[in-house]
mmCIF file of C-alpha atoms in Angstrom:
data_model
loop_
_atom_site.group_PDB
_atom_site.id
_atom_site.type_symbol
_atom_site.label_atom_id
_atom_site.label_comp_id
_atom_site.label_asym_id
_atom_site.label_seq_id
_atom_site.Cartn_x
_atom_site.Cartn_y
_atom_site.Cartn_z
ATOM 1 C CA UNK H 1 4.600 -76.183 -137.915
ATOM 2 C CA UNK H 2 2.328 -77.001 -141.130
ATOM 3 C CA UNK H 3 5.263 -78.861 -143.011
ATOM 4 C CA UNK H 4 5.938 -80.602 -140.128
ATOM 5 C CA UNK H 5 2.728 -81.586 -139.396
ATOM 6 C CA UNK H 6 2.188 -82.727 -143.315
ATOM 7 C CA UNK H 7 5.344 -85.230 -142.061
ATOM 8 C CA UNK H 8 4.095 -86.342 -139.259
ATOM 9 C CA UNK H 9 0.949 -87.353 -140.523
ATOM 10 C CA UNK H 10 2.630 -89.396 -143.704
ATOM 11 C CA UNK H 11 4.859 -91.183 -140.976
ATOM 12 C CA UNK H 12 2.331 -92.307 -138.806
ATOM 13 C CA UNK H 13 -0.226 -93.191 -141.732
ATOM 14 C CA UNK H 14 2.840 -94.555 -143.479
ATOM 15 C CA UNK H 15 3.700 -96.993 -141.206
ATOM 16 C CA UNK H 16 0.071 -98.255 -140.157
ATOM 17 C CA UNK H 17 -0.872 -98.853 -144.020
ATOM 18 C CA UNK H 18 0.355 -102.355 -144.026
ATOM 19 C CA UNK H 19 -2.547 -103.616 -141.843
ATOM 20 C CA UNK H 20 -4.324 -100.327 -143.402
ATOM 21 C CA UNK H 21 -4.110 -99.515 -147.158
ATOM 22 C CA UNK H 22 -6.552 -96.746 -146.739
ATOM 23 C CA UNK H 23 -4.041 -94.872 -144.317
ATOM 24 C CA UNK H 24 -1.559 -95.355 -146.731
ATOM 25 C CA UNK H 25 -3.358 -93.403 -149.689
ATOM 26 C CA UNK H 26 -3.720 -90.495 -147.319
ATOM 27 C CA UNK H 27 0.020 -90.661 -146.598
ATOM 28 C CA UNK H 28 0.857 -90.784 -150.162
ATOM 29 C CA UNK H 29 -1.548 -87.249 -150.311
ATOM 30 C CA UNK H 30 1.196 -85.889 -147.435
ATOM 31 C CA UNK H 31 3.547 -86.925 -149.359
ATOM 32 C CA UNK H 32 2.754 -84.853 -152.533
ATOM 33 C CA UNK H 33 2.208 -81.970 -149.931
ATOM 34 C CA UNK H 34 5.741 -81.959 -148.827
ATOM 35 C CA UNK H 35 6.742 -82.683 -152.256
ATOM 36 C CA UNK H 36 4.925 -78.784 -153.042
ATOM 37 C CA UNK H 37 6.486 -77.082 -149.631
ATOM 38 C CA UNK H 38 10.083 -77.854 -150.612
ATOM 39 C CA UNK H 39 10.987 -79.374 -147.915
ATOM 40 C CA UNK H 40 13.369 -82.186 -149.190
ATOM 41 C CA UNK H 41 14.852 -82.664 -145.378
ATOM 42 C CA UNK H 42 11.284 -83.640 -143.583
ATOM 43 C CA UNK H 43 10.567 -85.870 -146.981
ATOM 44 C CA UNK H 44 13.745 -87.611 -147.159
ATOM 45 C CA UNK H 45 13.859 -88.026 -142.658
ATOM 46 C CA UNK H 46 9.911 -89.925 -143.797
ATOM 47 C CA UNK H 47 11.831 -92.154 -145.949
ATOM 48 C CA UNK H 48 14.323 -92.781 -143.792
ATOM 49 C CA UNK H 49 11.723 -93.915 -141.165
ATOM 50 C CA UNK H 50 9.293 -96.000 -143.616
ATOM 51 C CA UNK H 51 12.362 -97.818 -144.757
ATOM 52 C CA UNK H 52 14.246 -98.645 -141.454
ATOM 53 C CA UNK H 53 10.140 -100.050 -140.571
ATOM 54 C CA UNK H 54 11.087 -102.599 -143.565
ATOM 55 C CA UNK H 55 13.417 -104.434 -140.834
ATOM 56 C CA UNK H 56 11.053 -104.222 -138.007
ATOM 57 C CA UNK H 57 7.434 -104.860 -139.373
ATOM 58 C CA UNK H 58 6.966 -108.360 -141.041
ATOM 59 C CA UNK H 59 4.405 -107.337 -142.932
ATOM 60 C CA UNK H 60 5.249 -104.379 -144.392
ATOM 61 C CA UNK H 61 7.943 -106.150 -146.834
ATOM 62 C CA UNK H 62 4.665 -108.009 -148.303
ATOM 63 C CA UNK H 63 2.572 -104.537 -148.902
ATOM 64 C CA UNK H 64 2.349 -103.042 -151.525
ATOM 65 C CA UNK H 65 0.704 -99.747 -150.103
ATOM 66 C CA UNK H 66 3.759 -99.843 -147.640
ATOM 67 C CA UNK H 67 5.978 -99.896 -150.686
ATOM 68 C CA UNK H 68 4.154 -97.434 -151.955
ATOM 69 C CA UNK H 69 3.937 -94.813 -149.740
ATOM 70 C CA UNK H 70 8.197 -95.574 -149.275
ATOM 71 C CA UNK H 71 8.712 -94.679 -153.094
ATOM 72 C CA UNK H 72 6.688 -91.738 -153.198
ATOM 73 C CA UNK H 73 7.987 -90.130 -149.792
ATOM 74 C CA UNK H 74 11.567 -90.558 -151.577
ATOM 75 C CA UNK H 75 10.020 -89.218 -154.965
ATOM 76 C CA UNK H 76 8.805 -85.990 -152.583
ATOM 77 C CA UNK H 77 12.471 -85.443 -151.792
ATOM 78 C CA UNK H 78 14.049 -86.700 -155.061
ATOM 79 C CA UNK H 79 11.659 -85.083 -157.578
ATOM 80 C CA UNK H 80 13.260 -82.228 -160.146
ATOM 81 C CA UNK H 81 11.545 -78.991 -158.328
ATOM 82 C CA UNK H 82 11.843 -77.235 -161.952
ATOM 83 C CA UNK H 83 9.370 -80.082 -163.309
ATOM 84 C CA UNK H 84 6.186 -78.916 -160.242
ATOM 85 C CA UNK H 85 5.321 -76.039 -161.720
ATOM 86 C CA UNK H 86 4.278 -77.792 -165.152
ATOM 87 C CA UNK H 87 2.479 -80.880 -163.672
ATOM 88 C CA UNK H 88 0.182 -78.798 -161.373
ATOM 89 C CA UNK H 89 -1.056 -76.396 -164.142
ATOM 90 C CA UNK H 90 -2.494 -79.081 -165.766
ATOM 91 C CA UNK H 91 -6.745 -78.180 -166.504
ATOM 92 C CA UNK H 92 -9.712 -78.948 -163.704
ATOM 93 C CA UNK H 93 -10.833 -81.608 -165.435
ATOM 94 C CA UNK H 94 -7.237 -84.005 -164.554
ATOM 95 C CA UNK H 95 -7.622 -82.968 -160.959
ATOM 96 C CA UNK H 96 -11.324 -84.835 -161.067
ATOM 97 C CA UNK H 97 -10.055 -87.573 -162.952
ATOM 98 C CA UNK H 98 -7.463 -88.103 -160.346
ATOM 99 C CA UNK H 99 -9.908 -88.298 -157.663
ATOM 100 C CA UNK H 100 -12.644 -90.350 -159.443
ATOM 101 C CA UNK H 101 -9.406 -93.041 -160.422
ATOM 102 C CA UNK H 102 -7.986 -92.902 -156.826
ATOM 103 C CA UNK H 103 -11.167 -94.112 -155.242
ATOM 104 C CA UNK H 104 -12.408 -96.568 -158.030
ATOM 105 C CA UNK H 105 -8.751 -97.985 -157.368
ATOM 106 C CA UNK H 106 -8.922 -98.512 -153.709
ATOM 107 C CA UNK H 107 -12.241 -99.621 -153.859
ATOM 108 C CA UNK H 108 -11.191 -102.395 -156.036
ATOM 109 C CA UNK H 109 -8.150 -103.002 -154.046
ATOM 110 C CA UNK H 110 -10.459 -104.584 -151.479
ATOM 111 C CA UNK H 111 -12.735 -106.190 -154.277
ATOM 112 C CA UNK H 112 -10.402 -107.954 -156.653
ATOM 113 C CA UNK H 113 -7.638 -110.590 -155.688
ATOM 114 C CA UNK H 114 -3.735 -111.372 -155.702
ATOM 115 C CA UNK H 115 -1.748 -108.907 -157.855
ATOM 116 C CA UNK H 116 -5.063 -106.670 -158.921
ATOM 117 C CA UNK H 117 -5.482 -105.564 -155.367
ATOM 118 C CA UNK H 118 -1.459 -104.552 -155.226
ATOM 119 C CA UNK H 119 -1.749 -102.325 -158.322
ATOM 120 C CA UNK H 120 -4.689 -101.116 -157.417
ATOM 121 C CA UNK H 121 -3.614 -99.532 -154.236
ATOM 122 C CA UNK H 122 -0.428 -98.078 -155.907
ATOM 123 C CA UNK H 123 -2.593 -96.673 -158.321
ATOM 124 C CA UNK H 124 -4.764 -95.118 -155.732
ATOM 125 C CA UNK H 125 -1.527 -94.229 -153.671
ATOM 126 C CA UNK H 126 -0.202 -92.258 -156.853
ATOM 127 C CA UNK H 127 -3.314 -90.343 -157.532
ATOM 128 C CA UNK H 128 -3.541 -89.281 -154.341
ATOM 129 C CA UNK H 129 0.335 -87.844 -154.023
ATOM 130 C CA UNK H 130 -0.750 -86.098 -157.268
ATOM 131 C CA UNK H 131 -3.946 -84.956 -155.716
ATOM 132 C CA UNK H 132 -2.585 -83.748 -151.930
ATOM 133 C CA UNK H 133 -0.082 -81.459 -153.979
ATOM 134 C CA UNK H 134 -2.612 -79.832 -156.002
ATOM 135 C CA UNK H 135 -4.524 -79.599 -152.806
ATOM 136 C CA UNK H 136 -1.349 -78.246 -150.764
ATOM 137 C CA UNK H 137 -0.308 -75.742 -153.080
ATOM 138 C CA UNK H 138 -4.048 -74.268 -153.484
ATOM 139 C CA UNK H 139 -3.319 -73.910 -149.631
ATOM 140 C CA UNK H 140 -0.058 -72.026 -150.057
ATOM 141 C CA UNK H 141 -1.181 -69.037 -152.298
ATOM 142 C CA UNK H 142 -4.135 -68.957 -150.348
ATOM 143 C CA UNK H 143 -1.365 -68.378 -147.541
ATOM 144 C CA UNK H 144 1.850 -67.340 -148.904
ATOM 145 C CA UNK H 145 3.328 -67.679 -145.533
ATOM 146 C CA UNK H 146 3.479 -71.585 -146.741
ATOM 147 C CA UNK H 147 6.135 -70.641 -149.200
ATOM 148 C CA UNK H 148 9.827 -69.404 -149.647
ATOM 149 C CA UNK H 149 8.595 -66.262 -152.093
ATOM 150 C CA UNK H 150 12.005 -64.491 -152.338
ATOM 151 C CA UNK H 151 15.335 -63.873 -150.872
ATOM 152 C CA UNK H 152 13.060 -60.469 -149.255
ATOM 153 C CA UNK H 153 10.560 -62.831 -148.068
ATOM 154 C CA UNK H 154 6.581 -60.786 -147.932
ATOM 155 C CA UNK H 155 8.012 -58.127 -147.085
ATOM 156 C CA UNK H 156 9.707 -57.270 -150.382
ATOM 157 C CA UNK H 157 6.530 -59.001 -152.372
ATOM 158 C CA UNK H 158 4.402 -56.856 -150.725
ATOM 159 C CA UNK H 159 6.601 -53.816 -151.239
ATOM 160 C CA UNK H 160 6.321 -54.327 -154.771
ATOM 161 C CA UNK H 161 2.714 -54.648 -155.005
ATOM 162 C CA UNK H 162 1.539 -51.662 -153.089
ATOM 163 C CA UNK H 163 4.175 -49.951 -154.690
ATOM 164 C CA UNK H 164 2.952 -50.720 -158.547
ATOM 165 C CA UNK H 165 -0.921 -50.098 -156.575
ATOM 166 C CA UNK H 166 0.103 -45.925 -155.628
ATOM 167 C CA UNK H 167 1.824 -45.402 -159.130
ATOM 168 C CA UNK H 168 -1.014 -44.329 -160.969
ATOM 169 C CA UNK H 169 -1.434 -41.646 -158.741
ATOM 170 C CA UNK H 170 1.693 -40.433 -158.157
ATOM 171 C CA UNK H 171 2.180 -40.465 -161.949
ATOM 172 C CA UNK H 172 -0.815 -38.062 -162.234
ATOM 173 C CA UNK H 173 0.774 -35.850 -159.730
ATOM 174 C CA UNK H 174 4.362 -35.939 -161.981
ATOM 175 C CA UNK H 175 2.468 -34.710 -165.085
ATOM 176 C CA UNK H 176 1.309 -31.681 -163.778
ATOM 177 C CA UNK H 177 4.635 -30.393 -162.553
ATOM 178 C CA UNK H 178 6.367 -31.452 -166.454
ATOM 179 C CA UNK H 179 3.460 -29.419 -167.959
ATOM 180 C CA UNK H 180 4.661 -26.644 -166.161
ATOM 181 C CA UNK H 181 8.254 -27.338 -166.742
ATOM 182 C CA UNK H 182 7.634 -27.740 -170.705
ATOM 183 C CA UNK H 183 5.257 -24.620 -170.898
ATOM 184 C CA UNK H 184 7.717 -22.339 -168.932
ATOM 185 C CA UNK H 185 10.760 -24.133 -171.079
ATOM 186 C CA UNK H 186 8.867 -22.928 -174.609
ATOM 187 C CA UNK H 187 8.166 -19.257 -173.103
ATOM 188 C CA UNK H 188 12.245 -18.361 -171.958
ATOM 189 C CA UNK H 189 13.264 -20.158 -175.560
ATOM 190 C CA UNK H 190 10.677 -17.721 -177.028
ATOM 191 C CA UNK H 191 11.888 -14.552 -174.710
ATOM 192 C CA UNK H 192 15.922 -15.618 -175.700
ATOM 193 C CA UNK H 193 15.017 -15.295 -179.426
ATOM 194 C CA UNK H 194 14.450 -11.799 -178.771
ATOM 195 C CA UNK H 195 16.808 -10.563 -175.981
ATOM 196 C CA UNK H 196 19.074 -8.013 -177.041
ATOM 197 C CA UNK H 197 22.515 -10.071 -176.677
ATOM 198 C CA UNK H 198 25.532 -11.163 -178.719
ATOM 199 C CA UNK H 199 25.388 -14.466 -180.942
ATOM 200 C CA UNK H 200 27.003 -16.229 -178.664
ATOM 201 C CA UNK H 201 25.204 -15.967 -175.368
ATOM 202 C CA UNK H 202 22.302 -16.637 -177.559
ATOM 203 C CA UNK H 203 23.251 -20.110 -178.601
ATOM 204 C CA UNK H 204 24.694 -21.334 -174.578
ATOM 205 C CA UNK H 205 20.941 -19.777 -173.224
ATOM 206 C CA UNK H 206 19.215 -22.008 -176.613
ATOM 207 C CA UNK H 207 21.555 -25.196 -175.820
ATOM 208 C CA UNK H 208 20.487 -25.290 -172.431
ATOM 209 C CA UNK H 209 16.708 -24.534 -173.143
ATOM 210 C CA UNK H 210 16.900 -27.589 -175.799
ATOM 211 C CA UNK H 211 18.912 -29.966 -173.023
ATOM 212 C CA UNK H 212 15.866 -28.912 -170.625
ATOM 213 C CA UNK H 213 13.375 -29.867 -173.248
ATOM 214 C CA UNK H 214 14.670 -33.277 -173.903
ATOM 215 C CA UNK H 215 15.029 -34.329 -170.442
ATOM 216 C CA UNK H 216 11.513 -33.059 -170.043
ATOM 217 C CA UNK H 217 10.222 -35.015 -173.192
ATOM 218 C CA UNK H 218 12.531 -38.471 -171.777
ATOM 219 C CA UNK H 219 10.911 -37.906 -168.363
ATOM 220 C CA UNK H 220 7.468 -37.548 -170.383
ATOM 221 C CA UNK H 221 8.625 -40.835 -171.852
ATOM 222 C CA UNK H 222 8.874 -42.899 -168.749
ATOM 223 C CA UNK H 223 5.459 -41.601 -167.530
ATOM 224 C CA UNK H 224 3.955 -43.027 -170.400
ATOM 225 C CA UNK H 225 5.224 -46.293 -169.983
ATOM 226 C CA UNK H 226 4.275 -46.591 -166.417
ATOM 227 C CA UNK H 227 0.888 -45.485 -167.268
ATOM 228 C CA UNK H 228 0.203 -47.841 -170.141
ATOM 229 C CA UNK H 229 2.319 -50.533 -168.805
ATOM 230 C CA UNK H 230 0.295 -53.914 -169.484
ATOM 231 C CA UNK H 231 -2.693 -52.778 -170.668
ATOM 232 C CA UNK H 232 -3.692 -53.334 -174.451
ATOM 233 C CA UNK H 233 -4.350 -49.654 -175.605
ATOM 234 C CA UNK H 234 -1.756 -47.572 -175.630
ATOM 235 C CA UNK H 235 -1.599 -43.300 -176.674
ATOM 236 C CA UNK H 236 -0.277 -44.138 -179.435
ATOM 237 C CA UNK H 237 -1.740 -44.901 -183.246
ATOM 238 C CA UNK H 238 0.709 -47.795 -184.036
ATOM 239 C CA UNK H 239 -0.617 -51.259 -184.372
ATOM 240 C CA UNK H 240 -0.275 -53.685 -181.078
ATOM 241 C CA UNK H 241 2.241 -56.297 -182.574
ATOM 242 C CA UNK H 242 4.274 -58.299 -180.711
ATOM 243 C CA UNK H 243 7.427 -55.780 -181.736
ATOM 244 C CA UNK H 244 5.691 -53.168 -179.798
ATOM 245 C CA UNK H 245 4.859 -54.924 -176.794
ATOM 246 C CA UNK H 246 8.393 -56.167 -177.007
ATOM 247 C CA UNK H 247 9.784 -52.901 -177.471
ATOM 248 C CA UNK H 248 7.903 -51.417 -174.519
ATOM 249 C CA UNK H 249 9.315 -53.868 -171.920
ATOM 250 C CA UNK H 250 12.576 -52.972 -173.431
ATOM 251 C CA UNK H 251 12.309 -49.466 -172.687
ATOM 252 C CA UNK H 252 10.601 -50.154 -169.530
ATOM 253 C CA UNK H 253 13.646 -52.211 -168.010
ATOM 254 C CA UNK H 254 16.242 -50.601 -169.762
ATOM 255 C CA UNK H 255 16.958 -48.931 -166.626
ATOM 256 C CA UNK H 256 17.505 -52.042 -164.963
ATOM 257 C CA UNK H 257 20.690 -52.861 -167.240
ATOM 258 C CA UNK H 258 22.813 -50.107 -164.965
ATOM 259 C CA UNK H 259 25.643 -50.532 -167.780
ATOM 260 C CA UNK H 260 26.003 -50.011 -171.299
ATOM 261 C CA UNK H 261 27.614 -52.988 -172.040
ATOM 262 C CA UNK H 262 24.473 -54.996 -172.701
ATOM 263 C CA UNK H 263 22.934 -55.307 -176.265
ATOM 264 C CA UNK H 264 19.415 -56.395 -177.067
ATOM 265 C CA UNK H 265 18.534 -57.702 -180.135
ATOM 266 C CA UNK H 266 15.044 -58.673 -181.482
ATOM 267 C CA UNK H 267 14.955 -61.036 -183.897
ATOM 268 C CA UNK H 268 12.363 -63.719 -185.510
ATOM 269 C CA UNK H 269 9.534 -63.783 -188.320
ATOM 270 C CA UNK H 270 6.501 -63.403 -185.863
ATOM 271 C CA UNK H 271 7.711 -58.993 -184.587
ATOM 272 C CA UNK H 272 5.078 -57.395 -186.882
ATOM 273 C CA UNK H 273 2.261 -60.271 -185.663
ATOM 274 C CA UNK H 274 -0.874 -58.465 -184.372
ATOM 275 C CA UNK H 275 -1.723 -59.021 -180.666
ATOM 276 C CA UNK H 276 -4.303 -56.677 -179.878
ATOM 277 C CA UNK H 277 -5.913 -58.997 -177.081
ATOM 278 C CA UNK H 278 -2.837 -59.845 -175.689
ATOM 279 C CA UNK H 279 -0.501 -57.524 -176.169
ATOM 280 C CA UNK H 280 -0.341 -56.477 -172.347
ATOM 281 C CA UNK H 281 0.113 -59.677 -171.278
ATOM 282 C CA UNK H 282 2.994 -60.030 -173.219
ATOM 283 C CA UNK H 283 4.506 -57.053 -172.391
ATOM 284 C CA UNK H 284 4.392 -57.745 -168.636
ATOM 285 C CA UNK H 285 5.729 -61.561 -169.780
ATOM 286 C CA UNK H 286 8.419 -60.133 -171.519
ATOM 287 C CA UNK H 287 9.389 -57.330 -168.511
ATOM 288 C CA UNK H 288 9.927 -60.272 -166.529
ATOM 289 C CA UNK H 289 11.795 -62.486 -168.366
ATOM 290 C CA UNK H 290 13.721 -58.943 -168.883
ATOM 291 C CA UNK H 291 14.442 -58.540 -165.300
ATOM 292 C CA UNK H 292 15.611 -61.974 -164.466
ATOM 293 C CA UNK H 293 18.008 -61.523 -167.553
ATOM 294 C CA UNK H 294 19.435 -58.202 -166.763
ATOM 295 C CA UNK H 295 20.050 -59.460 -163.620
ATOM 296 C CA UNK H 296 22.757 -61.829 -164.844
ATOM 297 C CA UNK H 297 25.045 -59.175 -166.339
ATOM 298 C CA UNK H 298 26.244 -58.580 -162.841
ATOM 299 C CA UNK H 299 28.480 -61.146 -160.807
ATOM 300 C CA UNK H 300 28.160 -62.300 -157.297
ATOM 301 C CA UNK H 301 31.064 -59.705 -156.341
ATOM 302 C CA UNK H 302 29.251 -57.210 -158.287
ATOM 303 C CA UNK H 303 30.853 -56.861 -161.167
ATOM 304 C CA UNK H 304 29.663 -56.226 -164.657
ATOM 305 C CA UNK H 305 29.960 -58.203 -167.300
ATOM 306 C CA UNK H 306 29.123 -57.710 -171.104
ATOM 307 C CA UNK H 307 26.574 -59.821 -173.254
ATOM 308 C CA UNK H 308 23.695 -59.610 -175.104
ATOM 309 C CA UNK H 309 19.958 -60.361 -174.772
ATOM 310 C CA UNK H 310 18.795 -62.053 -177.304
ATOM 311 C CA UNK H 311 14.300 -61.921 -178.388
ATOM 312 C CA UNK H 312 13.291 -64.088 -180.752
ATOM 313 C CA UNK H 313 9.548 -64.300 -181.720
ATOM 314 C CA UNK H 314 8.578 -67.455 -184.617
ATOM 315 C CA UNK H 315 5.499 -68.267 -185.625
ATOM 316 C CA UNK H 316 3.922 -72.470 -184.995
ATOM 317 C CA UNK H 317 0.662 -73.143 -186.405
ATOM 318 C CA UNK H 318 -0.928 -72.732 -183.564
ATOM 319 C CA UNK H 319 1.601 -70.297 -181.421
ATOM 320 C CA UNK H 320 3.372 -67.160 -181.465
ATOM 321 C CA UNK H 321 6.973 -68.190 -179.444
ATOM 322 C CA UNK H 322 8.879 -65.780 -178.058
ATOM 323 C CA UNK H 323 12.207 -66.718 -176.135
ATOM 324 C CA UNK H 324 14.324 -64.776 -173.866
ATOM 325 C CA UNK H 325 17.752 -65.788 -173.465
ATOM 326 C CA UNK H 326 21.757 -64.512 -172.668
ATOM 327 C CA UNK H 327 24.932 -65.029 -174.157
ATOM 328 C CA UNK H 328 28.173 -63.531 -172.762
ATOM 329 C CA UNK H 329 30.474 -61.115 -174.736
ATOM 330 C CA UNK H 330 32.191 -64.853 -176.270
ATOM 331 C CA UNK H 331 28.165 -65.527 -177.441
ATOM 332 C CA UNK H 332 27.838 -68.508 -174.906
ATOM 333 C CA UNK H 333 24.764 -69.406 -172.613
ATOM 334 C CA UNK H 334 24.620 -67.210 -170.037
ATOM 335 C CA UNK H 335 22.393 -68.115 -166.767
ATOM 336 C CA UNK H 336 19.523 -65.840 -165.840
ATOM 337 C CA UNK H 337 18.324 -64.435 -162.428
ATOM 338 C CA UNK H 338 16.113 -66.683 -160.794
ATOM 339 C CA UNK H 339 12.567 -65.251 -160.781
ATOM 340 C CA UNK H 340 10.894 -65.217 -157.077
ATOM 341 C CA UNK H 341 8.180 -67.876 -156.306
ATOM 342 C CA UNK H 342 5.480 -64.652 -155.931
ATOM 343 C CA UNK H 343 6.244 -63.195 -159.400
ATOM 344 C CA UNK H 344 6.675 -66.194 -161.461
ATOM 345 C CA UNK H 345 3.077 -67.429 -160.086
ATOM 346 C CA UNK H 346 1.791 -64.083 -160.471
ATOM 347 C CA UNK H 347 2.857 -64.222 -164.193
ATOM 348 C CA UNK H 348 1.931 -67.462 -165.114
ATOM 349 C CA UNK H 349 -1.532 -66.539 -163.933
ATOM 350 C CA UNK H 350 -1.266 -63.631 -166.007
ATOM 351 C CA UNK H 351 -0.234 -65.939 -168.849
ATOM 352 C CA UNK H 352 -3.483 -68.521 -168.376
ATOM 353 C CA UNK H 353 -5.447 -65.490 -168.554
ATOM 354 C CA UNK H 354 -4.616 -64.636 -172.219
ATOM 355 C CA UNK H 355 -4.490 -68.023 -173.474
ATOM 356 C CA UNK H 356 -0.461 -67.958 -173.072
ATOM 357 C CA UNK H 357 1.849 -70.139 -171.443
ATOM 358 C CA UNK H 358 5.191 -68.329 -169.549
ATOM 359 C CA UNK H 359 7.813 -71.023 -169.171
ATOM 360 C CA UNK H 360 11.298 -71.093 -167.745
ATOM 361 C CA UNK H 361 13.823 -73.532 -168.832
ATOM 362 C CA UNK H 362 16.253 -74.463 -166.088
ATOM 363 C CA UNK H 363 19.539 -76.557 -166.805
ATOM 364 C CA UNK H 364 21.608 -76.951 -163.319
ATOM 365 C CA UNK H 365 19.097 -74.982 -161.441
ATOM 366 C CA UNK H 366 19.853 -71.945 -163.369
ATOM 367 C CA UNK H 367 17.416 -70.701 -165.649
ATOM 368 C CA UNK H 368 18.349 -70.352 -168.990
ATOM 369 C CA UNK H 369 15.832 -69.859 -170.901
ATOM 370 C CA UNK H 370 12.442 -67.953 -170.689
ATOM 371 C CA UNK H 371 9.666 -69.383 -173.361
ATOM 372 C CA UNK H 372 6.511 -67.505 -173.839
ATOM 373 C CA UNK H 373 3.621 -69.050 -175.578
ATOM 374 C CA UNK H 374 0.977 -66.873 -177.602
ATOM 375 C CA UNK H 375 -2.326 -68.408 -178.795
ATOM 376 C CA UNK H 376 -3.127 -67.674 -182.541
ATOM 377 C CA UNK H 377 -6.321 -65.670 -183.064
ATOM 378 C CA UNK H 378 -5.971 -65.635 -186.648
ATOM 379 C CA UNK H 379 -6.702 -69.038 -187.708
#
């Protein structure tokens, strides 16, 4: 019903703003809502209307507002999607400006003559399509009902969450039982040293003790990685550099490859950089640029294919870069996973946070490259 209603309302406004510029700013705002909802169908059928009202209303061919509001409902539906995210992170401050200009504009529009009244209102029409989707997408994570967040829908989102939420207690739980395991693991290797048996039944009872303890030591492994998964410190004395944090979303998706037929290389002149402030943040960056990789090792029919993954952290003077990208077993592009609309806001939150920017490049609405964006605290 909302998106519908957003529709509605840039119709009706729409079509009055010839004798009523004022009504057509506030359906160029409805405009830039339906531009944020996806919903290319109701923006397109708004078009459709506020052009066919071209041919019926004489004076809509002479107004500019009308005009206005006609482009931007058919920019709503015509608009790259893979170009929103990037013009409504931009800071506070532009969203003020937009406002302040918007209303100066149509204030003027009813102030100044001739062509300076026309540009005027399309100036106020345009900063209020840029304003109304700022305003409609603060709406939609307030309520994520407003959005398409997955192929799972909440359901899965929310799966996820609580999931990551009762981790940290269940891991505590899994420790104590490996303790156990380990401790009782050293006492029958200690009591086979001594048993009173031939050479060889020694060595089948050690092998199977030593295959015990390193299952026990890999399970140990994956604890620790849950436990210190994005979070700067880890229980370890290396130094947080952006190898490590790379390293550790490795190992924490490597699970996620199902198939050994996948090679990940890290690469660049920026691994051994120090990122003690945000090394979590990168690591959770990297897990999901990671998981939307991974994901395109294996076909529609479900088949596997072979490739590599391919890290590569520079240094800019003002930015560590890492990039995330896929090449098939004949080293060409290969597309990634689409990220859902839940995580990929999640983690570009995540990203403003620590002074980072988490970007994904998308060539024939595949993604095909991931770009993360550290800010230098060494110079």
């Amino acid at each position: 019903m909302y998106p519908a209603a957003v529709a509605l309302c840039a119709l009706i406004l729409g079509l009055i703003s010839a004798g009523a510029p004022g009504a057509g700013v506030l359906s160029a705002a409805a405009a830039g809502g339906l531009f944020v909802l996806h919903r290319t169908a109701l923006a397109l059928g708004v078009t459709a209307f506020l052009a066919a009202g071209l041919f019926f209303m004489p004076d809509a061919v002479q107004s500019s507002s009308y005009w206005a509001d006609v482009l931007l409902a058919a920019t709503a539906a015509l608009f790259p999607r893979r170009l929103a995210p990037a013009m409504l992170q931009a800071s506070r401050w532009s969203w003020l400006l937009a406002m302040v200009f918007g209303s100066v504009a149509l204030c003027l529009h009813f102030i100044l003559p001739g062509i300076a009244a026309d540009i005027s209102v399309v100036v106020a029409s345009i900063c209020a399509s840029f304003v109304g989707a700022g305003i409609t997408r603060h709406l939609a994570v307030v309520d994520a009902r407003l959005l398409a967040w997955g192929d799972g829908g909440l359901v899965e989102v929310t799966r996820d969450l609580l999931l990551g939420r009762i981790t940290s207690g269940m891991l505590h739980d899994l420790a104590q039982p490996l303790n156990v395991i380990s401790m009782a693991n050293a006492n029958m290797d200690y009591i086979i040293g001594r048993l009173d048996i031939d050479d060889e039944n020694r060595q089948q009872l050690q092998e199977r003790v030593k295959r015990i303890a390193s299952h026990t030591e890999g399970a140990a492994a994956i604890l620790s990685l849950f436990r210190w998964f994005g979070r700067d410190g880890h229980d370890g004395d290396g130094e947080l550099t952006v190898r490590s944090a790379l390293e550790r979303a490795v190992a924490a998706t490597k699970s996620s490859m199902r198939h050994h037929g996948v090679s990940i290389h890290l690469r660049g002149n920026a691994l051994d950089h120090l990122v003690p402030v945000q090394h979590g943040a990168l690591e959770m960056m990297a897990v999901a640029a990671l998981l939307s990789a991974f994901a395109s090792f294996v076909d529609s029919e479900g088949k596997k294919l072979r490739g590599d993954v391919l890290l590569h952290a520079s240094m800019t003077p003002g930015h560590v870069v890492v990039t995330v990208e896929c090449t098939d077993s004949d080293g060409k592009p290969l597309p990634s996973h689409r990220i859902d609309e839940a995580t990929l806001w999640l983690v570009e939150q995540v990203a403003r946070d620590a002074a980072s920017d988490f970007r994904c490049l998308v060539r024939n609405r595949q993604p095909v490259r991931f770009i993360i964006r550290l800010g230098r605290d060494d110079i």
